[in-house]
Coordinates of C-alpha atoms in Angstrom, one line a residue:
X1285 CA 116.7 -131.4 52.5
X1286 CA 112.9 -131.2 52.3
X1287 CA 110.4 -129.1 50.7
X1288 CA 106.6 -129.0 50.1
X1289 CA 107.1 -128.9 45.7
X1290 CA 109.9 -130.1 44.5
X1291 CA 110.2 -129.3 40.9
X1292 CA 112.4 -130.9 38.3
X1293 CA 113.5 -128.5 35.2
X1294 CA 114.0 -124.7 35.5
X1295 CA 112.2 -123.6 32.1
X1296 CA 109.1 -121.7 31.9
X1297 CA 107.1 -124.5 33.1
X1298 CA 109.1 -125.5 36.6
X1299 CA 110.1 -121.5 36.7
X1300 CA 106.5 -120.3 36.7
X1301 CA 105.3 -122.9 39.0
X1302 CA 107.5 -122.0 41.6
X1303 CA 106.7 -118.6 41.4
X1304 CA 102.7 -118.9 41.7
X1305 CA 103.6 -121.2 44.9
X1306 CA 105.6 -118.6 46.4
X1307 CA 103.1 -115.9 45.9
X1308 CA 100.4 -118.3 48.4
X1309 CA 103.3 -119.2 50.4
X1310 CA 104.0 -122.8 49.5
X1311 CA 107.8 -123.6 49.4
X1312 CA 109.8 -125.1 46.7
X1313 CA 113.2 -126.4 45.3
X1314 CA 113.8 -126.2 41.6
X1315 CA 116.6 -128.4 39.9
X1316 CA 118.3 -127.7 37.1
X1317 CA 120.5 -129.4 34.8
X1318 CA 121.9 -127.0 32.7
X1319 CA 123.8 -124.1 33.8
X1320 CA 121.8 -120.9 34.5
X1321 CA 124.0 -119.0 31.0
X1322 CA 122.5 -122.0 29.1
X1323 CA 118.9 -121.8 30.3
X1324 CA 118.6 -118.2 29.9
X1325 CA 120.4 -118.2 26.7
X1326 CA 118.1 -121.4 25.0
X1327 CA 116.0 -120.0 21.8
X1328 CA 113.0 -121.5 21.8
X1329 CA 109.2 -120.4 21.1
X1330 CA 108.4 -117.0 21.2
X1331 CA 104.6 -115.9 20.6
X1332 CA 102.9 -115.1 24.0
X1333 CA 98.9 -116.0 23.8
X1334 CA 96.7 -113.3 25.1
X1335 CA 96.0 -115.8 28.2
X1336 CA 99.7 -116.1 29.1
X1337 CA 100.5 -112.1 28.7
X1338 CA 97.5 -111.8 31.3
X1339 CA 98.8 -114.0 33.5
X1340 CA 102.5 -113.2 33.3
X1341 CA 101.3 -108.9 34.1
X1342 CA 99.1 -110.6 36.6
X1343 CA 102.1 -112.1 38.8
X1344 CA 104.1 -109.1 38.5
X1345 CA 106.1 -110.3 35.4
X1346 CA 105.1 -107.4 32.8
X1347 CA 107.3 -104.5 33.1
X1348 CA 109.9 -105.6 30.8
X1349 CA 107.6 -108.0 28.6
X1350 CA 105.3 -104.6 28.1
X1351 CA 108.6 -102.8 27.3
X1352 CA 110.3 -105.1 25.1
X1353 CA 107.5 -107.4 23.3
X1354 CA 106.0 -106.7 20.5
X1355 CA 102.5 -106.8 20.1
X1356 CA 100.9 -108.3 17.1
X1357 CA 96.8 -108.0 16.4
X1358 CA 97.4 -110.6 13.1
X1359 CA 99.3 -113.2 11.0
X1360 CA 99.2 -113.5 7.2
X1361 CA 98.8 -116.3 5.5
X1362 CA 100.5 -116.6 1.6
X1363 CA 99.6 -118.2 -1.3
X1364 CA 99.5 -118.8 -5.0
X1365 CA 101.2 -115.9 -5.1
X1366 CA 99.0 -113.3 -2.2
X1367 CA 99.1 -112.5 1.2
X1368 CA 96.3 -112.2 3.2
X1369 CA 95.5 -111.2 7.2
X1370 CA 93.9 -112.6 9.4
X1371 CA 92.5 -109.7 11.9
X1372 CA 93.4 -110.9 15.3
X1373 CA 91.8 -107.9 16.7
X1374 CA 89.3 -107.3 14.4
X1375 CA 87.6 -111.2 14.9
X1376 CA 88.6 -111.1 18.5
X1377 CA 89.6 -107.8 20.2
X1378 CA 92.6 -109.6 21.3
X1379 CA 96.6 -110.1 19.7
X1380 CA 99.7 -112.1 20.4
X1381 CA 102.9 -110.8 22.2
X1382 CA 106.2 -111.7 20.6
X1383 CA 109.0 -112.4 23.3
X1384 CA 111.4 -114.7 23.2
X1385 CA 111.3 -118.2 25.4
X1386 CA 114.4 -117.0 26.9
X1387 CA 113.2 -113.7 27.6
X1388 CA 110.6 -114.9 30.2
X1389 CA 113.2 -117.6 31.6
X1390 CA 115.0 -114.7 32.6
X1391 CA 112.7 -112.4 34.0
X1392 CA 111.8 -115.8 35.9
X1393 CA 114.8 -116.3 37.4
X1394 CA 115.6 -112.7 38.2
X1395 CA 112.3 -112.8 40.0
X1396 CA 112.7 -116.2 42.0
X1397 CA 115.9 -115.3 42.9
X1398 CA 115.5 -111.9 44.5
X1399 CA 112.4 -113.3 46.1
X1400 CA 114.8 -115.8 47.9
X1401 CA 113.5 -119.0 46.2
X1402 CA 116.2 -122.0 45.8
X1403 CA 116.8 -122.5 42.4
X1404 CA 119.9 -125.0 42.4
X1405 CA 121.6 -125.3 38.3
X1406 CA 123.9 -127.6 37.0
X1407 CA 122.5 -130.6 39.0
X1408 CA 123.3 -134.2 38.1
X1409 CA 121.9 -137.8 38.5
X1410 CA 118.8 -136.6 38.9
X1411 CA 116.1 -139.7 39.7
X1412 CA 112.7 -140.0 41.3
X1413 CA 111.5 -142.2 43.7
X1414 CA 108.6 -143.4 45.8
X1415 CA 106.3 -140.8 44.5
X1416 CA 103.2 -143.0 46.0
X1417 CA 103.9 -142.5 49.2
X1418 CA 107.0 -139.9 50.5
X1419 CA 108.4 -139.1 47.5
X1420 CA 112.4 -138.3 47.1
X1421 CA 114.5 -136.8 44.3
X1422 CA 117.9 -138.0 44.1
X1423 CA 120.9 -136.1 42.9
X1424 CA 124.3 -136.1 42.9
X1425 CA 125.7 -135.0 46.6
X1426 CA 122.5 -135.2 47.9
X1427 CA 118.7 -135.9 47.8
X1428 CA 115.3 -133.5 48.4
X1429 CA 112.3 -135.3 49.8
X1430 CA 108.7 -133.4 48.8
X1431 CA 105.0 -133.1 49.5
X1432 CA 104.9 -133.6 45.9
X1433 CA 106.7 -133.9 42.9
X1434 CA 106.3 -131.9 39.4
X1435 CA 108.1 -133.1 36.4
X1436 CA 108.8 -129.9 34.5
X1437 CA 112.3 -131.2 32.7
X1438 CA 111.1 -131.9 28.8
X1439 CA 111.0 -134.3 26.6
X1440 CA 113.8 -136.0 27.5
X1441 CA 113.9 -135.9 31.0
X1442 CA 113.6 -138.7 33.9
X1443 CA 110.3 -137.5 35.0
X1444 CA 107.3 -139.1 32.3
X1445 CA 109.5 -142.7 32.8
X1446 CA 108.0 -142.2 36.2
X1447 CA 104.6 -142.6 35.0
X1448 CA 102.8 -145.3 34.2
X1449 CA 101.1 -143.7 30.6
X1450 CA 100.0 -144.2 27.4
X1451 CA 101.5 -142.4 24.7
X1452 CA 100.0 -140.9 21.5
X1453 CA 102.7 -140.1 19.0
X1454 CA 103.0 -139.1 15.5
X1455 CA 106.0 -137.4 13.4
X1456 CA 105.5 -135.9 10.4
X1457 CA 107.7 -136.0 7.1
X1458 CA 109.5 -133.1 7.3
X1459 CA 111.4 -130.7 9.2
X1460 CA 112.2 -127.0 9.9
X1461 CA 115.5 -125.3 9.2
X1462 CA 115.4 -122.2 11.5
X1463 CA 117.6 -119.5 11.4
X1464 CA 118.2 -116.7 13.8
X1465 CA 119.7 -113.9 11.8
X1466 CA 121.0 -110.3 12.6
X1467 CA 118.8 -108.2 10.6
X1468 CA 115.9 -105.7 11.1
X1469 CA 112.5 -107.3 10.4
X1470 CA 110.7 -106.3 7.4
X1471 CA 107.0 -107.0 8.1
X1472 CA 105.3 -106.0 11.3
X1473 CA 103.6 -109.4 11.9
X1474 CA 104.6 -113.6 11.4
X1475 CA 103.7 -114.3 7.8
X1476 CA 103.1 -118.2 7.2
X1477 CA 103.6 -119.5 3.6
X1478 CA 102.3 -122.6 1.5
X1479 CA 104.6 -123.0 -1.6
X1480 CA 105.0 -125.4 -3.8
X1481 CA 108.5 -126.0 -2.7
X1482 CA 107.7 -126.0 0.6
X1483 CA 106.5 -124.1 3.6
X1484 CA 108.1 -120.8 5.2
X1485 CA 107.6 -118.5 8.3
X1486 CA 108.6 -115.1 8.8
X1487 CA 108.9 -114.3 12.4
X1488 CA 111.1 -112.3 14.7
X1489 CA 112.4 -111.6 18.1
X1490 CA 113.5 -108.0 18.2
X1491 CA 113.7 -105.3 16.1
X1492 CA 116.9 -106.2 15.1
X1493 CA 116.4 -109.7 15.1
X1494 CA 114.5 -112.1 12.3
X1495 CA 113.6 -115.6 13.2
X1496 CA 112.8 -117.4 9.9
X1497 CA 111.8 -121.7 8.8
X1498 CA 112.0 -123.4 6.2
X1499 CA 110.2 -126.8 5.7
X1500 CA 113.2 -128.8 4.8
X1501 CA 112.9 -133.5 4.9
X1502 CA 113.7 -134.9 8.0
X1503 CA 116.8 -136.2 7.3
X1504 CA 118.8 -132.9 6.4
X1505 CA 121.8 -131.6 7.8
X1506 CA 122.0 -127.9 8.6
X1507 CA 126.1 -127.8 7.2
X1508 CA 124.4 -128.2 4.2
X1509 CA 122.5 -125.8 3.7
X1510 CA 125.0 -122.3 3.0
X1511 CA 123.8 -118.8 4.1
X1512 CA 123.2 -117.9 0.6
X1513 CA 121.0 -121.0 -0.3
X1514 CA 119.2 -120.5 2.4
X1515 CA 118.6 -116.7 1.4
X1516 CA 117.2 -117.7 -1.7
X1517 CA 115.1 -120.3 -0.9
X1518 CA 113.2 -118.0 1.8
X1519 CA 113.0 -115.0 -0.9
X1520 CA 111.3 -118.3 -3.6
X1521 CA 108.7 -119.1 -1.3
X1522 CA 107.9 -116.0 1.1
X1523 CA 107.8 -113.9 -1.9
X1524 CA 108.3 -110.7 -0.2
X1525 CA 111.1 -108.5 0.9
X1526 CA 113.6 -109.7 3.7
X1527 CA 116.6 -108.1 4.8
X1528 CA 119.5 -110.2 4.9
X1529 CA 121.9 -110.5 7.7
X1530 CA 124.4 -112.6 9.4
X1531 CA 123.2 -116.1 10.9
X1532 CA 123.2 -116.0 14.7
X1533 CA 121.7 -119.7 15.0
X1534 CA 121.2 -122.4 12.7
X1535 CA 119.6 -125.8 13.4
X1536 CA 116.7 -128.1 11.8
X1537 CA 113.7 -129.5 14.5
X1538 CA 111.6 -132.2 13.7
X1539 CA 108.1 -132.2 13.5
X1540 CA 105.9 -134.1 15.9
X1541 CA 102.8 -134.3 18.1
X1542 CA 102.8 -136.2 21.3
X1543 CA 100.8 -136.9 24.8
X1544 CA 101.2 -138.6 27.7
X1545 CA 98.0 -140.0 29.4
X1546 CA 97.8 -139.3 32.6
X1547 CA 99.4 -136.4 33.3
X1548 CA 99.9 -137.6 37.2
X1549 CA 101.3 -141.0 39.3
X1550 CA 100.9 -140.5 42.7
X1551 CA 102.2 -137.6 44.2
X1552 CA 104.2 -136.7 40.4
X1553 CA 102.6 -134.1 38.1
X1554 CA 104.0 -133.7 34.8
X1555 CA 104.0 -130.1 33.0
X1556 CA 104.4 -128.7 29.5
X1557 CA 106.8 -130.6 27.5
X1558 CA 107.4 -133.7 29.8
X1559 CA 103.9 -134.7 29.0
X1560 CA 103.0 -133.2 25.8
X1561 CA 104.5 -132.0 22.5
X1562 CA 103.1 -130.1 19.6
X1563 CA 104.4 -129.2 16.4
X1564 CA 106.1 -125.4 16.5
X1565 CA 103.4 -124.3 13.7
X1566 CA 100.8 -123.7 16.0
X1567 CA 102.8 -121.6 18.3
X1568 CA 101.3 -123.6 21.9
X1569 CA 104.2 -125.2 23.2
X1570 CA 105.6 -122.6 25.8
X1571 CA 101.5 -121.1 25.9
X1572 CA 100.8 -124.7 26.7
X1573 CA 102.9 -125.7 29.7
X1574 CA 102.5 -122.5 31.4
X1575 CA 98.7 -123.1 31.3
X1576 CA 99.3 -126.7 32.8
X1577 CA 101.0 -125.0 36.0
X1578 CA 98.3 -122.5 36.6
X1579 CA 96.1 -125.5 36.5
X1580 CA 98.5 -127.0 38.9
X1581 CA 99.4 -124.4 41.5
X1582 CA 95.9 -123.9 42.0
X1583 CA 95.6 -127.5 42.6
X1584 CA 98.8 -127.9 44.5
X1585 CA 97.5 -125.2 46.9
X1586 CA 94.1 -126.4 48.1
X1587 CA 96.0 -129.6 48.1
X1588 CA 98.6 -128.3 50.6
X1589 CA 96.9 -125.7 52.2
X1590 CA 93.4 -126.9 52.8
X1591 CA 94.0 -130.9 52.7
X1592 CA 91.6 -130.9 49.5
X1593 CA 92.2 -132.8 46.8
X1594 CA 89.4 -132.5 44.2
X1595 CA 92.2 -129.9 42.3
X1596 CA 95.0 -132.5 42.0
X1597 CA 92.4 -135.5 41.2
X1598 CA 91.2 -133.5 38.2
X1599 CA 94.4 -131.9 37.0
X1600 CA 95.3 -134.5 34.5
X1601 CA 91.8 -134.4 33.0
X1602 CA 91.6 -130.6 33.0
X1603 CA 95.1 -130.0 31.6
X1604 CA 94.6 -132.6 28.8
X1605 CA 91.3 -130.9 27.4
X1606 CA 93.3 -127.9 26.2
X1607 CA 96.3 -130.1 25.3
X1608 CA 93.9 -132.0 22.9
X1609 CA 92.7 -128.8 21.2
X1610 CA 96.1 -127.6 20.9
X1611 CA 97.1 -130.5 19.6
X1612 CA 94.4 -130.5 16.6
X1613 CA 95.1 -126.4 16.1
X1614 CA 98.5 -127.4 15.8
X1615 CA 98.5 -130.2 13.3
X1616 CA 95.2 -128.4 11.2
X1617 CA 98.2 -125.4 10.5
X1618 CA 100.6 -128.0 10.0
X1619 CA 98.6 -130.0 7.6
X1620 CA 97.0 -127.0 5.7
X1621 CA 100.7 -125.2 5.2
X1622 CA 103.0 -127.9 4.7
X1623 CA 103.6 -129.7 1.4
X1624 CA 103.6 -133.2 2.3
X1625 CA 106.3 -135.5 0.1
X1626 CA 103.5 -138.1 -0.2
X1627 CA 101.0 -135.8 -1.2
X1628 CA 99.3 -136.4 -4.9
X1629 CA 97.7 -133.5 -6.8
X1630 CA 93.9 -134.1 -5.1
X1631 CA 95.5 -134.0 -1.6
X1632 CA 97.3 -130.1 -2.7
X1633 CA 94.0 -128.9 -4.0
X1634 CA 92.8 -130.0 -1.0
X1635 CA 95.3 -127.6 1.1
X1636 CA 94.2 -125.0 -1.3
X1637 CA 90.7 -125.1 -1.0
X1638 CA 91.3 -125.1 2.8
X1639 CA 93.6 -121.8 2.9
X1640 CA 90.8 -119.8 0.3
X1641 CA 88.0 -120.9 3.0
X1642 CA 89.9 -119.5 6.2
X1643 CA 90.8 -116.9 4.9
X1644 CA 87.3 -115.7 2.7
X1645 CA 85.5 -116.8 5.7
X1646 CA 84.9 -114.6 8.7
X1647 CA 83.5 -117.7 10.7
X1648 CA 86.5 -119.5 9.0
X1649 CA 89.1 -116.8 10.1
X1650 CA 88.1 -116.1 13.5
X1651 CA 88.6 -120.0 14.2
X1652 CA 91.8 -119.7 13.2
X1653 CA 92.4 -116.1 15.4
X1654 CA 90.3 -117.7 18.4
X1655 CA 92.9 -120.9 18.8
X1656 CA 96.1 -118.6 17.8
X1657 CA 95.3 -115.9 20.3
X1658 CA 94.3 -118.3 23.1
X1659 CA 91.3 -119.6 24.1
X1660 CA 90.6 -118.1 28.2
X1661 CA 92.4 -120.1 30.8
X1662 CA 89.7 -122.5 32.0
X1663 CA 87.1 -122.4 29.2
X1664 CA 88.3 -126.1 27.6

């Protein structure tokens, strides 16, 4: 087979991409290694930045986001005891959209599909070759040769071992135990707590779904945690009312921040998590890696279509300016809610005095809102 873009990973990232290309008539091959029930059934992230919602109506994939997300103009932050909001719209005239990961995998799929675009699951022995000069991707019963090749398949795919990089990696001392539970939200927007026991989030996916965390060390083992610990701990440190319901999903994730320099080998470009990882506190993951491959189908196209190549020469720079601010946004959260083990007395007043300055601050406060909402496509 051949194909102008072969793409490697069938989650937002690889999904999206192909469906920009397709929209300027560029051709492309998806492979997936998971089956199409387990990609569209994956929780992941689920806050939509104002940028992505934009883009996502843009390209004709709003009608069901616009029905079924739920649109949030703040966050509240908790401590020592009180809740305060930070007035998305108010500091910005812009919100978030909650909508599952999956969510938008689907309506990806559904869209790429009825267009007619090849997106092949369940593919095996995946490898990448001669992406300096006619690049190939191998795979069991066969192999696709490319234009160009985008690395879309996470952090632990085969594609960033394809590029020569430098990484930048740190993990942090603690954890999250996340549960997906069966029970009508409570609060119309995320609340984000700093306790002395630890940090919390109250989220959700639906109204009938609650997505909550608790900041748990990084060695723990979800079996031991029982439903009914983990009910009590959220209703210590959230300090407000939850409705309790029956656990759907349970699993810790470690905590970690992580970037690949460059971004590009060749005729490979890495997107979203295949080059980059942020800690979930932020909420830029998914937002992340579909801002790489806007970046990157614009590039792809001038590339392809008009034989220029200033796009793809500056992609990894471009992509890695936002990543970098991301990356601080997400571990200044991270840092300012957690409750480190190491930490001494001066380091919590610290986290304190930090949390009573964003949110007494308006210039403080809209800092935070700017970076949560999304900064515009383009303007890092």
């Amino acid at each position: 087979m051949r194909t102008q873009v072969g793409i490697v990973g069938a989650g937002p990232a690889g999904l999206l991409l192909s469906h920009l290309l397709a929209r300027r008539g560029i051709e492309s091959v998806v492979l997936e290694a998971r089956s199409r029930e387990y990609v569209e059934k994956r929780v992941r992230a689920g806050v939509l930045e104002h940028p992505t919602v934009e883009l996502l109506r843009e390209v004709g994939l709003g009608e069901r986001l616009d029905r079924e997300g739920m649109a949030h103009e703040g966050v509240s932050l908790r401590f020592d005891g009180e809740e305060h909001r930070i007035d998305f719209a108010d500091l910005t005239g812009r919100g978030i959209v909650v909508y599952g990961q999956q969510e938008v995998v689907k309506d990806l799929i559904a869209a790429r599909l009825a267009d007619g675009g090849d997106v092949r699951f369940e593919v095996s022995g995946v490898r990448i070759e001669d992406v300096t000069s006619d690049p190939v991707i191998h795979f069991d019963g066969g192999e696709l040769r490319c234009d160009v090749v985008v690395g879309a398949d996470g952090f632990h795919g085969v594609s960033r071992a394809c590029v020569p990089h430098t990484a930048h990696d740190r993990q942090y001392p603690f954890a999250w135990l996340g549960i997906l539970a069966k029970a009508a939200p409570t609060q119309d927007e995320l609340v984000y707590a700093h306790h002395e026991r630890g940090f919390a989030l109250y989220s959700m996916r639906s109204p009938e779904i609650t997505r909550l965390y608790l900041q748990v060390p990084v060695d723990t083992d979800a079996d031991d945690w029982s439903d009914a610990r983990i009910w009590d701990e959220l209703h210590e440190r959230l300090g407000t009312e939850i409705n309790e319901g029956p656990l759907l999903e349970k699993g810790v994730t470690g905590m970690r921040s992580f970037v690949t320099e460059p971004m590009r080998h060749g005729k490979l470009f890495l997107a979203g998590d295949a080059a980059h990882i942020v800690p979930p506190t932020g909420a830029k993951g998914m937002n992340l890696a579909i801002a790489d491959v806007r970046v990157l189908a614009d590039a792809l196209t001038t590339h392809l279509q008009d034989g220029d190549d200033t796009g793809i020469d500056g992609y990894s720079d471009t992509c890695l300016r936002r990543v970098w601010r991301a990356e601080h946004f997400s571990w200044w959260m991270t840092s300012m809610l957690h409750t480190d083990p190491a930490a001494d007395a001066f380091d919590r007043r610290l986290q304190l005095s930090q949390l009573r300055q964003t949110v007494s601050s308006r210039a403080a406060a809209t800092t935070l809102a700017e970076n949560y909402v999304g900064l515009p496509h383009g303007s890092v």
